Coordinates of N, CA and C in Angstrom, one line a residue:
X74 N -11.9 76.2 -52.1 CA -11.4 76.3 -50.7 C -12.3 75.3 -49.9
X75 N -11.9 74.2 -48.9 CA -12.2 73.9 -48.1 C -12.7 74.6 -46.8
X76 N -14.0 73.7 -46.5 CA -15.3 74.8 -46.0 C -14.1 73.8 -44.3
X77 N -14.6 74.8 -43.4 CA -14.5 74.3 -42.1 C -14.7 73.2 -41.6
X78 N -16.3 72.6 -42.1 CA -16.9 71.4 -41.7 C -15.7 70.1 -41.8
X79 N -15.4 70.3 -43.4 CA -14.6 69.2 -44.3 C -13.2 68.9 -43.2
X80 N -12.9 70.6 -42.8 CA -11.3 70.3 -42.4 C -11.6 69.8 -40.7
X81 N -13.1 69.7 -40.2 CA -12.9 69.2 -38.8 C -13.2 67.6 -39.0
X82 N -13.9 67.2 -40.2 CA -14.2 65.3 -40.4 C -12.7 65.2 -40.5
X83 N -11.9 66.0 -41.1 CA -10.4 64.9 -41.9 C -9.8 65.0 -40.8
X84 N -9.9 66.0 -39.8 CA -9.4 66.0 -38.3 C -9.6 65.1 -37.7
X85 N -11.1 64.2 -37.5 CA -11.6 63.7 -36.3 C -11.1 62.5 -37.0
X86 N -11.2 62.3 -38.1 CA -11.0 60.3 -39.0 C -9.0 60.2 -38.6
X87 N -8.5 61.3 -38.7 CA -7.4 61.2 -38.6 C -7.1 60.7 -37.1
X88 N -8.1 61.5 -36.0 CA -7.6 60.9 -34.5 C -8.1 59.3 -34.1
X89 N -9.1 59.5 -34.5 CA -9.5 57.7 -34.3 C -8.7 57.0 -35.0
X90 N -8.1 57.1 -36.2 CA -7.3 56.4 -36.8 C -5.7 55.9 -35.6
X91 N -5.5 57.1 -35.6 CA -4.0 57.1 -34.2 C -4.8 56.3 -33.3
X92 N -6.3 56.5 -32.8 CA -6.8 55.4 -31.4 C -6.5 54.4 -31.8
X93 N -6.9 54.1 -33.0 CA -7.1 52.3 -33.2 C -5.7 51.6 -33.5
X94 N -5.0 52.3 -34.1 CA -3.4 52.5 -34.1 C -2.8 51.8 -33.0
X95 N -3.1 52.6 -32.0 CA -2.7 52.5 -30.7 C -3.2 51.4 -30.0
X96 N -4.5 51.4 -30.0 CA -5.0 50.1 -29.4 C -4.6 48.6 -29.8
X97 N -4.5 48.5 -31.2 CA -4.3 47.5 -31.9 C -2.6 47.2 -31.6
X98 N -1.8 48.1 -31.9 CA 0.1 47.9 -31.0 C 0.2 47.3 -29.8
X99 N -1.1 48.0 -29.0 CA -1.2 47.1 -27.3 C -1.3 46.0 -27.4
X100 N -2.4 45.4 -27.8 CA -3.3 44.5 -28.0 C -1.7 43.4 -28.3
X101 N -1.3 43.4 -29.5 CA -0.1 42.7 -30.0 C 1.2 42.6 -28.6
X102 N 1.3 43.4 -28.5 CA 2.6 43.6 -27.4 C 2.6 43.0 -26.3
X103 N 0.9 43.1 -25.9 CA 0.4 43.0 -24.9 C 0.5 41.0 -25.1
X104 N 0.2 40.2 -25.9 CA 0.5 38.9 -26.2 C 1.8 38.3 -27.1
X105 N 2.5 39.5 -26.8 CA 3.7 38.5 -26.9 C 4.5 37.4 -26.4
X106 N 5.1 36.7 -26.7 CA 5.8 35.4 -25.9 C 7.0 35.7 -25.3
X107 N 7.0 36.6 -24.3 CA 8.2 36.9 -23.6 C 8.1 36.3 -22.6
X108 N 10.0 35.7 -23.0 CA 10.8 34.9 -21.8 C 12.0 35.3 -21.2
X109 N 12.6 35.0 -20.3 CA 13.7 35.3 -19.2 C 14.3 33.7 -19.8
X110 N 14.2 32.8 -20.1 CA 14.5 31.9 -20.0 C 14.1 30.6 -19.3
X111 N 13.2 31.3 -18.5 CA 12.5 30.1 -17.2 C 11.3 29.9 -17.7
X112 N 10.6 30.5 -18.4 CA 9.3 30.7 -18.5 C 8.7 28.8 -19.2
X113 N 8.0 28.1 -19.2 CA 7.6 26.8 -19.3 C 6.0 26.9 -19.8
X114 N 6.1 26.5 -21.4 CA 4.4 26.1 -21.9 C 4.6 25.0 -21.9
X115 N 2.9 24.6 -21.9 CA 2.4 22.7 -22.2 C 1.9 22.6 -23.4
X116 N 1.7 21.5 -23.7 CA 0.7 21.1 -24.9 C 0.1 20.0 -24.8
X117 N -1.1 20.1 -25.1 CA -2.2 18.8 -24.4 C -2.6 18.6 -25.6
X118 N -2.2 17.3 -26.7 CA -2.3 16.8 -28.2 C -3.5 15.8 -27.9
X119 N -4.7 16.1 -28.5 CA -5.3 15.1 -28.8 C -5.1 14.2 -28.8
X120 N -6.1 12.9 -29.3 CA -5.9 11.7 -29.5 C -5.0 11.2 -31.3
X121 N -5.5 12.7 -32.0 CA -5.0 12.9 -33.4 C -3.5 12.5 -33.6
X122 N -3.1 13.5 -32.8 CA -1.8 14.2 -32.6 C -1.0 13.0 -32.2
X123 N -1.3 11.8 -31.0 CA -0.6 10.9 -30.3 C -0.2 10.2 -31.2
X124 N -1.1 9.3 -32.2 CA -0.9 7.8 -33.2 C 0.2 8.1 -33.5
X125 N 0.8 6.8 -34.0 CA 2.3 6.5 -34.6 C 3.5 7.2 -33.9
X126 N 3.2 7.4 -32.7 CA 4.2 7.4 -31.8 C 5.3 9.1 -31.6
X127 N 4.4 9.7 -32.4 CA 5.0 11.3 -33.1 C 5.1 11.5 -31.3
X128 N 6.5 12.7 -31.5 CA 6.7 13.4 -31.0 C 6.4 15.0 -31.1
X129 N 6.9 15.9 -29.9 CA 6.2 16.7 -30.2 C 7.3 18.4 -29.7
X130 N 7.1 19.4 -30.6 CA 8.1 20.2 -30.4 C 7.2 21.8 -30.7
X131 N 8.3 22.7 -29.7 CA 7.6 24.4 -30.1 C 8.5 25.1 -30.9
X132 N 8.0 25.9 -32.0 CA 8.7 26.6 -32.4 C 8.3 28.4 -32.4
X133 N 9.1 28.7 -32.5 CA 9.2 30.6 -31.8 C 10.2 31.0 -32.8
X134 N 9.4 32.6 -33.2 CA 9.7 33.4 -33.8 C 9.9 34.8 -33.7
X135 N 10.9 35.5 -33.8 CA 10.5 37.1 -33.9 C 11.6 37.6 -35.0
X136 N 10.5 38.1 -36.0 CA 10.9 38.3 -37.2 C 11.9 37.8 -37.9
X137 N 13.3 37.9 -38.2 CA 14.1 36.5 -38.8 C 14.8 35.7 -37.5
X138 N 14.4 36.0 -36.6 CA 15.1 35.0 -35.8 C 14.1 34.0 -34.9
X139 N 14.0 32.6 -35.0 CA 13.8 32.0 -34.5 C 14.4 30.5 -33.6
X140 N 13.4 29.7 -33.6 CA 13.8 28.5 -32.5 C 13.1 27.5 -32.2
X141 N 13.7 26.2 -32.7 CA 12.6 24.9 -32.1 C 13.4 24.8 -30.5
X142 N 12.2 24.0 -29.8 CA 12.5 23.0 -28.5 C 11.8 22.0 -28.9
X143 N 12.6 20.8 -27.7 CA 11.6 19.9 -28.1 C 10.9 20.0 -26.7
X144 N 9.6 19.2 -26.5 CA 8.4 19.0 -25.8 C 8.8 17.6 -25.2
X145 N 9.0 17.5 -23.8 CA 8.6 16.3 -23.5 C 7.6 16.4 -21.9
X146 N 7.1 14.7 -21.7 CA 6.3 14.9 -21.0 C 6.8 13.2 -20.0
X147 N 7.5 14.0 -18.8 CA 8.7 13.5 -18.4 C 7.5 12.5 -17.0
X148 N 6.3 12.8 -16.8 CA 5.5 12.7 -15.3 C 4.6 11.6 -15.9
X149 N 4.2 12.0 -17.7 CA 3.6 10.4 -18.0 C 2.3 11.2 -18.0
X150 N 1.8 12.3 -17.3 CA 0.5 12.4 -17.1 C -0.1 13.5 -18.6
X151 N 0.2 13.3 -19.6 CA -0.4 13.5 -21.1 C 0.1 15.0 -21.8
X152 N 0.4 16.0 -20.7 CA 1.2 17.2 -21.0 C 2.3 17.5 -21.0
X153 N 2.6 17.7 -22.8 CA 4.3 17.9 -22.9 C 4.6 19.6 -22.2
X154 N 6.0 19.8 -22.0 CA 6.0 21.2 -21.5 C 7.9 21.2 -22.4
X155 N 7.6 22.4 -22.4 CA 9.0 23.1 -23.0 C 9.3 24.2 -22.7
X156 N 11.0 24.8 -22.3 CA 11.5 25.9 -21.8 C 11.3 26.8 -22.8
X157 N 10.8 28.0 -22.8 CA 11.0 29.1 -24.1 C 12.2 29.6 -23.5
X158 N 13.3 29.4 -24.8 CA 14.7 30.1 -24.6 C 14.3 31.7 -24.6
X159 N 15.4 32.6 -23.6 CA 15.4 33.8 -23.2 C 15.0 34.4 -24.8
X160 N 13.5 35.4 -24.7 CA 13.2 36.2 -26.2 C 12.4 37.1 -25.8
X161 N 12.1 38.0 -26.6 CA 10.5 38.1 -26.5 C 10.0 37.8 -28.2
X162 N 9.8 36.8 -28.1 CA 8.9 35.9 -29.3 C 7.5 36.6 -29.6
X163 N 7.3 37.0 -31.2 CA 6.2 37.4 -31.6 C 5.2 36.3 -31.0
X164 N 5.6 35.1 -31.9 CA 4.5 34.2 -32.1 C 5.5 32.5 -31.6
X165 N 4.1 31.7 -30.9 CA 4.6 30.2 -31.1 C 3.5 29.4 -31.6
X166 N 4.2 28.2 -32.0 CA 3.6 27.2 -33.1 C 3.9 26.0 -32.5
X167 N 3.0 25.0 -31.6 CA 2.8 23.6 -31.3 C 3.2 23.0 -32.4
X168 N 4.0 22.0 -32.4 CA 3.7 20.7 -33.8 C 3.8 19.5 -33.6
X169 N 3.5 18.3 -34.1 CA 3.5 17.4 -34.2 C 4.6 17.1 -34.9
X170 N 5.3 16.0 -34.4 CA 6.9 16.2 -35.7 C 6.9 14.3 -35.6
X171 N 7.7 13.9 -36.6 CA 7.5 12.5 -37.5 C 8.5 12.1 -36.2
X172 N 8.2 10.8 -35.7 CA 8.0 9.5 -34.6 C 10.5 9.1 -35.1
X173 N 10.6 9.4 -36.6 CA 11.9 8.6 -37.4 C 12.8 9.3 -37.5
X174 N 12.6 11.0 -36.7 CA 13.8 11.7 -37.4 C 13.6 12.6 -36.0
X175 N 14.8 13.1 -35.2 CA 15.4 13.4 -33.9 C 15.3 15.0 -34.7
X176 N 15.6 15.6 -35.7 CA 15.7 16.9 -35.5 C 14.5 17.6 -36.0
X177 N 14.4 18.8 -35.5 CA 13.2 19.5 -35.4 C 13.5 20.2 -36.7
X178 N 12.8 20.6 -37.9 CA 12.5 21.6 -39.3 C 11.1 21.1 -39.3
X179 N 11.0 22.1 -40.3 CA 9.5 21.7 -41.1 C 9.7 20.5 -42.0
X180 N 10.6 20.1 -42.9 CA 10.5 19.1 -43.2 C 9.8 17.7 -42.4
X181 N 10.1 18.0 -41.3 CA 10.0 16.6 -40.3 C 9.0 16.7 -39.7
X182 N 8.3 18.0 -39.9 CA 7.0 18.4 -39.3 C 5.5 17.7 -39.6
X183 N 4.7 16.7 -39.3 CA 3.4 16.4 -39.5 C 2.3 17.6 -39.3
X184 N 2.1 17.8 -38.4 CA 1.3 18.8 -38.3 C 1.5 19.6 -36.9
X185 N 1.0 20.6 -37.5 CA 0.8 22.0 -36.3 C -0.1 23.0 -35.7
X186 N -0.2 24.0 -35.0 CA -1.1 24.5 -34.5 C -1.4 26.1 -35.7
X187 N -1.8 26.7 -35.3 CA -1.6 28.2 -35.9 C -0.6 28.7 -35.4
X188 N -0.7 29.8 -35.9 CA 0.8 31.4 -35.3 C -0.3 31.4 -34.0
X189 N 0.7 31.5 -32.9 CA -0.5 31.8 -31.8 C 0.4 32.3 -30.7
X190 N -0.5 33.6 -30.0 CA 0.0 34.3 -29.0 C -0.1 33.4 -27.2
X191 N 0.6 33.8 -26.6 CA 0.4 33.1 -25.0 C -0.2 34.4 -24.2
X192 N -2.1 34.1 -24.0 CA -2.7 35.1 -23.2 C -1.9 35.2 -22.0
X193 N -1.7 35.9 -21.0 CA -1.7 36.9 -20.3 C -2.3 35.7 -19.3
X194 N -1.4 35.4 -17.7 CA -1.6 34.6 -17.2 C -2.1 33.0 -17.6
X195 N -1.8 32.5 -18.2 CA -2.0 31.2 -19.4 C -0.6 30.6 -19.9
X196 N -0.7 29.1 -19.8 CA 0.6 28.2 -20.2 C 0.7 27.2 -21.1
X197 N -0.7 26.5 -20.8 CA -1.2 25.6 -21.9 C -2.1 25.4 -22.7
X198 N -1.7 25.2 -23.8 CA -2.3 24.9 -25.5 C -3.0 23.7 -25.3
X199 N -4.6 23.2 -25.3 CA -4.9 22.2 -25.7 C -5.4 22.0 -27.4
X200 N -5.0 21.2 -27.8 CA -5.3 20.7 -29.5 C -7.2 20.2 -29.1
X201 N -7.6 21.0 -30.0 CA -8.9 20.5 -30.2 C -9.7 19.5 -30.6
X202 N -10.1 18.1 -29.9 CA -11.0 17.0 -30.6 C -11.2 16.9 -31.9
X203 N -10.5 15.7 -32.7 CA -10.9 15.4 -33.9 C -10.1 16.4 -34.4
X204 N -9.1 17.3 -34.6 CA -8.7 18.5 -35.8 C -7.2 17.6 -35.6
X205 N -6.5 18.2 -37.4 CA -5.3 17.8 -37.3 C -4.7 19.2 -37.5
X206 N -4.3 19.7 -38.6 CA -3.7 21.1 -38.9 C -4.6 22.0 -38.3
X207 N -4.0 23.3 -37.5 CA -4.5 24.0 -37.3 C -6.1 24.2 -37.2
X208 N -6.1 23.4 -36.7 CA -7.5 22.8 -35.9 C -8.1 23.6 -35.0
X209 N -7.7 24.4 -34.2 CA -8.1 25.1 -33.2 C -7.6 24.2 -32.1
X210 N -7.9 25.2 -31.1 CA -8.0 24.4 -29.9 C -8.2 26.1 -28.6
X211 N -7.5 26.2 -27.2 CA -7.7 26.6 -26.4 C -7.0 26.5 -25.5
X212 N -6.6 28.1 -24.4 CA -5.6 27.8 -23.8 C -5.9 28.0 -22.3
X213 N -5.2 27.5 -21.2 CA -5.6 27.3 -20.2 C -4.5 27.3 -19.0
X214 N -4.3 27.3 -17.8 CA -3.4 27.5 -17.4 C -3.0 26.5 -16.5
X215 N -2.1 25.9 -16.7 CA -1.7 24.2 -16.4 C -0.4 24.6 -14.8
X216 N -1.1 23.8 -13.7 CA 0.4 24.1 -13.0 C 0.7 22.6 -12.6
X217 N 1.9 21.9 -12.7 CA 2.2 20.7 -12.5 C 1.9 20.6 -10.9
X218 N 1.8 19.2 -10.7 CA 1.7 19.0 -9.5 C 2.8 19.0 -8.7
X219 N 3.3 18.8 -7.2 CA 4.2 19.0 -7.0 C 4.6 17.5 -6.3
X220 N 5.8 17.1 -6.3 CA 6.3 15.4 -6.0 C 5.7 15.6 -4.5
X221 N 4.9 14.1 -4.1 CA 5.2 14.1 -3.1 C 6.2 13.0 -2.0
X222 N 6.4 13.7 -1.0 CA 7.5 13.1 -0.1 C 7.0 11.9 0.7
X223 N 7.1 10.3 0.4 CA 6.3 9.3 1.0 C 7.1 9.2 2.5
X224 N 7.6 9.8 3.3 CA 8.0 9.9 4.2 C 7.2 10.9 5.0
X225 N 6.2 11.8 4.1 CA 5.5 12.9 4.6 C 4.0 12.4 5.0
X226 N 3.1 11.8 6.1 CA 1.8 11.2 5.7 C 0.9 12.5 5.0
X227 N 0.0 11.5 4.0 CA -0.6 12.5 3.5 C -1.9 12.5 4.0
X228 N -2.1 12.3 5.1 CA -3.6 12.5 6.1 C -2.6 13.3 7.0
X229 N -3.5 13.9 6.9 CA -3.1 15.5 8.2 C -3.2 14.9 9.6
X230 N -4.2 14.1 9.5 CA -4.5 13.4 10.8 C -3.6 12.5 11.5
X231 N -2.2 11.4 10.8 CA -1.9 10.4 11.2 C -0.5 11.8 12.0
X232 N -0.4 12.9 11.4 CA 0.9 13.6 12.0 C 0.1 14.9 13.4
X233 N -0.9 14.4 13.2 CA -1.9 15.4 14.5 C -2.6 14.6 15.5
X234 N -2.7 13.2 15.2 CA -3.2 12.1 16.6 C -2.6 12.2 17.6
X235 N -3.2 12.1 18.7 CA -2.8 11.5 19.9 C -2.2 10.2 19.7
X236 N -1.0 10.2 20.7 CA 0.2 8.7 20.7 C -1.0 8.1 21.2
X237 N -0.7 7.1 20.6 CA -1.8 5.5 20.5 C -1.4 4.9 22.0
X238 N -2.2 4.2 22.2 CA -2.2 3.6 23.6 C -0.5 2.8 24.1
X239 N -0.7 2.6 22.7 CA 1.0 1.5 22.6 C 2.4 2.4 23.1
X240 N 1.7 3.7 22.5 CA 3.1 4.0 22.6 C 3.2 5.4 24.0
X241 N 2.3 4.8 24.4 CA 2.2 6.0 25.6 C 1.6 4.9 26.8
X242 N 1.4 3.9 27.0 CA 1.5 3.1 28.3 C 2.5 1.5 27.9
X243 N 2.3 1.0 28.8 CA 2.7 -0.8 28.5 C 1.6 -1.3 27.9
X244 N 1.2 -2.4 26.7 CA 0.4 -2.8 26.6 C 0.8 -4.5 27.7
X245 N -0.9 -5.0 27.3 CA -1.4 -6.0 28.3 C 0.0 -7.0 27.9
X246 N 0.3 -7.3 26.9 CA 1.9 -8.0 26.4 C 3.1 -7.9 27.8
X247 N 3.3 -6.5 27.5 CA 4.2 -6.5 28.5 C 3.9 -6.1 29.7
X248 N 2.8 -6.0 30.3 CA 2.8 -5.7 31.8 C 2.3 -7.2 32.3
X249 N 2.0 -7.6 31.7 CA 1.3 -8.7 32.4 C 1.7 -10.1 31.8
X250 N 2.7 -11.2 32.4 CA 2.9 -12.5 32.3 C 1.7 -13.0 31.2
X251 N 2.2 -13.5 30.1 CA 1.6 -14.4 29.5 C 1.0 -15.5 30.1
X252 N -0.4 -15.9 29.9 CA -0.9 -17.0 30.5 C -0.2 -18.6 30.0
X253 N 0.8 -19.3 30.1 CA 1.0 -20.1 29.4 C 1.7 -21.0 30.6
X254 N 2.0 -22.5 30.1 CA 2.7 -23.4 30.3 C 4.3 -24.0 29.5
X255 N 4.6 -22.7 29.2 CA 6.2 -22.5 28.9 C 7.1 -21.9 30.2
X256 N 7.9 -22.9 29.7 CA 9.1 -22.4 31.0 C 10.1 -21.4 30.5
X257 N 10.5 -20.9 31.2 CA 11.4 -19.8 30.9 C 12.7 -19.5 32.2
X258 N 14.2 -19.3 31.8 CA 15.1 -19.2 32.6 C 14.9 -17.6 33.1
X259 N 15.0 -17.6 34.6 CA 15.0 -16.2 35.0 C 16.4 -15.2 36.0
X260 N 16.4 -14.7 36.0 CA 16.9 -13.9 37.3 C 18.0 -12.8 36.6
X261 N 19.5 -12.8 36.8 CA 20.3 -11.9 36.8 C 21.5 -12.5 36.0
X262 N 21.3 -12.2 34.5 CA 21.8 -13.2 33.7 C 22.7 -12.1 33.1
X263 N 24.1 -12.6 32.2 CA 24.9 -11.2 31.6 C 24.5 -10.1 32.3
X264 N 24.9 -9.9 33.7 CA 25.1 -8.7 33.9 C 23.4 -7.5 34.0
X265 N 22.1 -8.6 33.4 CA 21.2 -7.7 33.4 C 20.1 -8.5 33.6
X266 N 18.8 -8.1 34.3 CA 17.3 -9.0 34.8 C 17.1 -9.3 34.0
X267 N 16.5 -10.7 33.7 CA 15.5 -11.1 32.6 C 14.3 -11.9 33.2
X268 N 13.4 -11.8 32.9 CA 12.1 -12.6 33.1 C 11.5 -12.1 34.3
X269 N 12.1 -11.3 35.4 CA 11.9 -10.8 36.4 C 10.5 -10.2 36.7
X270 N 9.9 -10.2 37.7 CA 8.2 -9.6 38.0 C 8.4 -8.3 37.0
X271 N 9.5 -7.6 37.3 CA 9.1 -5.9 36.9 C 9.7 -5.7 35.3
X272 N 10.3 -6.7 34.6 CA 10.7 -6.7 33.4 C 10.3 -8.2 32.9
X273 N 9.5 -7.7 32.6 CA 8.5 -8.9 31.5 C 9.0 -8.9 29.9
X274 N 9.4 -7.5 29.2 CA 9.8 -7.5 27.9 C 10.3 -8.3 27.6
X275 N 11.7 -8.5 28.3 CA 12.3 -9.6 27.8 C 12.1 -11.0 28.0
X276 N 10.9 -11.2 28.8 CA 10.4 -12.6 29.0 C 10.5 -14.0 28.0
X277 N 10.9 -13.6 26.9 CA 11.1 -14.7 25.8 C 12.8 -15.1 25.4
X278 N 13.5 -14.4 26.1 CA 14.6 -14.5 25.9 C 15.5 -15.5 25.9
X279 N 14.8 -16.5 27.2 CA 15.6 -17.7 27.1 C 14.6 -18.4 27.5
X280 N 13.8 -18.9 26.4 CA 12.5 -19.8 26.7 C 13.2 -21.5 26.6
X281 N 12.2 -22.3 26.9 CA 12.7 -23.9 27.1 C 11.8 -24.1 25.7
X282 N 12.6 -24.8 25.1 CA 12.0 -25.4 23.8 C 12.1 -27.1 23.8
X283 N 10.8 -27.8 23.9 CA 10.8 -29.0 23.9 C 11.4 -29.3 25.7
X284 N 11.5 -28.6 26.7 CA 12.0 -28.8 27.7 C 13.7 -28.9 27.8
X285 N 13.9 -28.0 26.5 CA 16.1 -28.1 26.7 C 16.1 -26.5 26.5
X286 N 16.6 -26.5 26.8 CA 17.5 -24.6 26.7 C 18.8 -24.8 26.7
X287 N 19.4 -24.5 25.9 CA 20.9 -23.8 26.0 C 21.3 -22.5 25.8
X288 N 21.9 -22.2 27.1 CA 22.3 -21.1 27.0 C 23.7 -20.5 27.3
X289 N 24.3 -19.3 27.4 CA 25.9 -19.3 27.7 C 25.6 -18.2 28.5
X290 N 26.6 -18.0 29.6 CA 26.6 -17.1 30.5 C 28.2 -16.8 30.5
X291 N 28.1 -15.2 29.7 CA 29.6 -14.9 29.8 C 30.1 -13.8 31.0
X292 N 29.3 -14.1 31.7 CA 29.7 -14.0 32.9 C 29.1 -14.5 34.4
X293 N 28.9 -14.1 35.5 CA 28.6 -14.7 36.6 C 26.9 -14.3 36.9
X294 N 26.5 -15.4 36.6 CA 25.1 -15.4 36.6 C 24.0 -15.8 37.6
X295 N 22.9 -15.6 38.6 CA 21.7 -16.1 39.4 C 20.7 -16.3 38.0
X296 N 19.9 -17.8 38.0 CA 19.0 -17.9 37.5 C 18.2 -19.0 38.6
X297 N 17.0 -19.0 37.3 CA 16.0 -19.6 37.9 C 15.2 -20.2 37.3
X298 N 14.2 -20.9 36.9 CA 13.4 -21.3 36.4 C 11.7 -21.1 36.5
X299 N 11.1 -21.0 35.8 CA 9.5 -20.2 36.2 C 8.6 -20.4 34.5
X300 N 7.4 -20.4 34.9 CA 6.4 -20.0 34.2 C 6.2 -19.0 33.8
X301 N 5.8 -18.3 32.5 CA 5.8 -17.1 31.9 C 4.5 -16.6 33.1
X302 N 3.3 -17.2 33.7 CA 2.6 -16.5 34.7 C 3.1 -16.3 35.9
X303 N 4.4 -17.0 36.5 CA 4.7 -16.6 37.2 C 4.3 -17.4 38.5
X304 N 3.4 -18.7 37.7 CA 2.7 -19.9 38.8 C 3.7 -20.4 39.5
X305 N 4.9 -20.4 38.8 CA 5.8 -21.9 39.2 C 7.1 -21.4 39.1
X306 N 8.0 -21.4 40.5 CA 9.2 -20.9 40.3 C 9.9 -22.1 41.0
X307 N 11.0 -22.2 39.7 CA 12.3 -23.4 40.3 C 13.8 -22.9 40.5
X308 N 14.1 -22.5 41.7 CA 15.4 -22.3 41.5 C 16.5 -23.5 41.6
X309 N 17.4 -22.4 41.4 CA 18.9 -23.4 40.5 C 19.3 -23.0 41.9
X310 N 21.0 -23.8 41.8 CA 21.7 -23.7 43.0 C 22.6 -22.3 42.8
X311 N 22.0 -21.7 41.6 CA 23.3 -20.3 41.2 C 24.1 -20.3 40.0

């Protein structure tokens, strides 16, 4: 007959057995590769992994049913990324696949990572320096950058200055006659002032070039002739 002692050890090995049971089920569940369909990993390939121009693809499994994607890395900046189609995937596998043949199997496969879980806030797989097969490597959590809008300045400061002097008074250009010895036609030309004391902007409007101007007046016009300073005024008969 079994003494008391015996039947409380087969008791106690039996419950730690169910703990570690348990713990060990989480642990797994807990790193599964579940997707909605949106979900997006990277893969950062060595220098190994790049030569001869290989491409690069994930594959995903849960129990007989699995799935390649392919990996691409559309920004140039060295991290492929791929959609995990809607699952909840045991395990995924980075590979390297041959540069000459478009479809994803193992046949076409050069090399790959291990069976490997996606920790728990984490996206990308880096391949480890120098390894080719299941080399190791480390995962980390990659968030792409986001485009920016060249219409948007990217100094905080040029969309928070104060309006520059230019655009919040007249500069010395236009308030003040140019100092020169060019002639210029003035007065009430088409219908609107040109060259006038209080509107200088348009002071170039109908400058004398070489001493000729031609101009057309399509309608009834007062001019005059003057110095951009304003030294020397000639009028016309109208």
């Amino acid at each position: 007959m079994k003494s008391k002692t015996f039947r409380k050890l087969t008791a106690l090995m039996i419950a730690v057995m169910l703990v570690l049971s348990m713990c060990f089920t989480g642990i797994s569940a807990a790193a599964a590769a579940v997707s909605d369909g949106t979900q997006v990993v990277y893969l950062k390939p060595n220098s190994n992994w790049k030569v001869d121009n290989a491409r690069f693809a994930v594959y995903m499994f849960e129990g007989d049913n699995s799935q390649w994607v392919d990996m691409e890395d559309d920004d140039a900046d060295g991290y492929y990324a791929a959609t995990l189609p809607e699952g909840n995937w045991e395990k995924i596998i980075f590979c390297r696949m041959s540069s000459s043949a478009t479809e994803n199997n193992w046949d076409n496969k050069w090399n790959q990572t291990a069976d490997l879980d996606i920790p728990d806030g984490m996206n990308c797989y880096t391949v480890k320096d120098g390894t080719w097969d299941k080399g190791g490597g480390e995962w980390s959590n990659y968030t792409p950058e986001e485009e920016v809008d060249p219409s948007i300045p990217t100094d905080p400061t040029e969309a928070t200055t104060e309006p520059t002097e230019a655009t919040t008074e007249p500069t010395e250009a236009t308030t003040v006659a140019p100092e020169t010895t060019d002639y210029y036609l003035f007065g009430f030309i088409n219908e609107a002032n040109y060259g006038c004391e209080e509107d200088y902007e348009n002071i170039g409007e109908y400058k004398f070039v070489d001493g000729q101007l031609t101009a057309t007046f399509e309608t009834a016009s007062y001019v005059g002739v003057k110095t951009g300073d304003n030294a020397n005024w000639y009028m016309t008969d109208g």
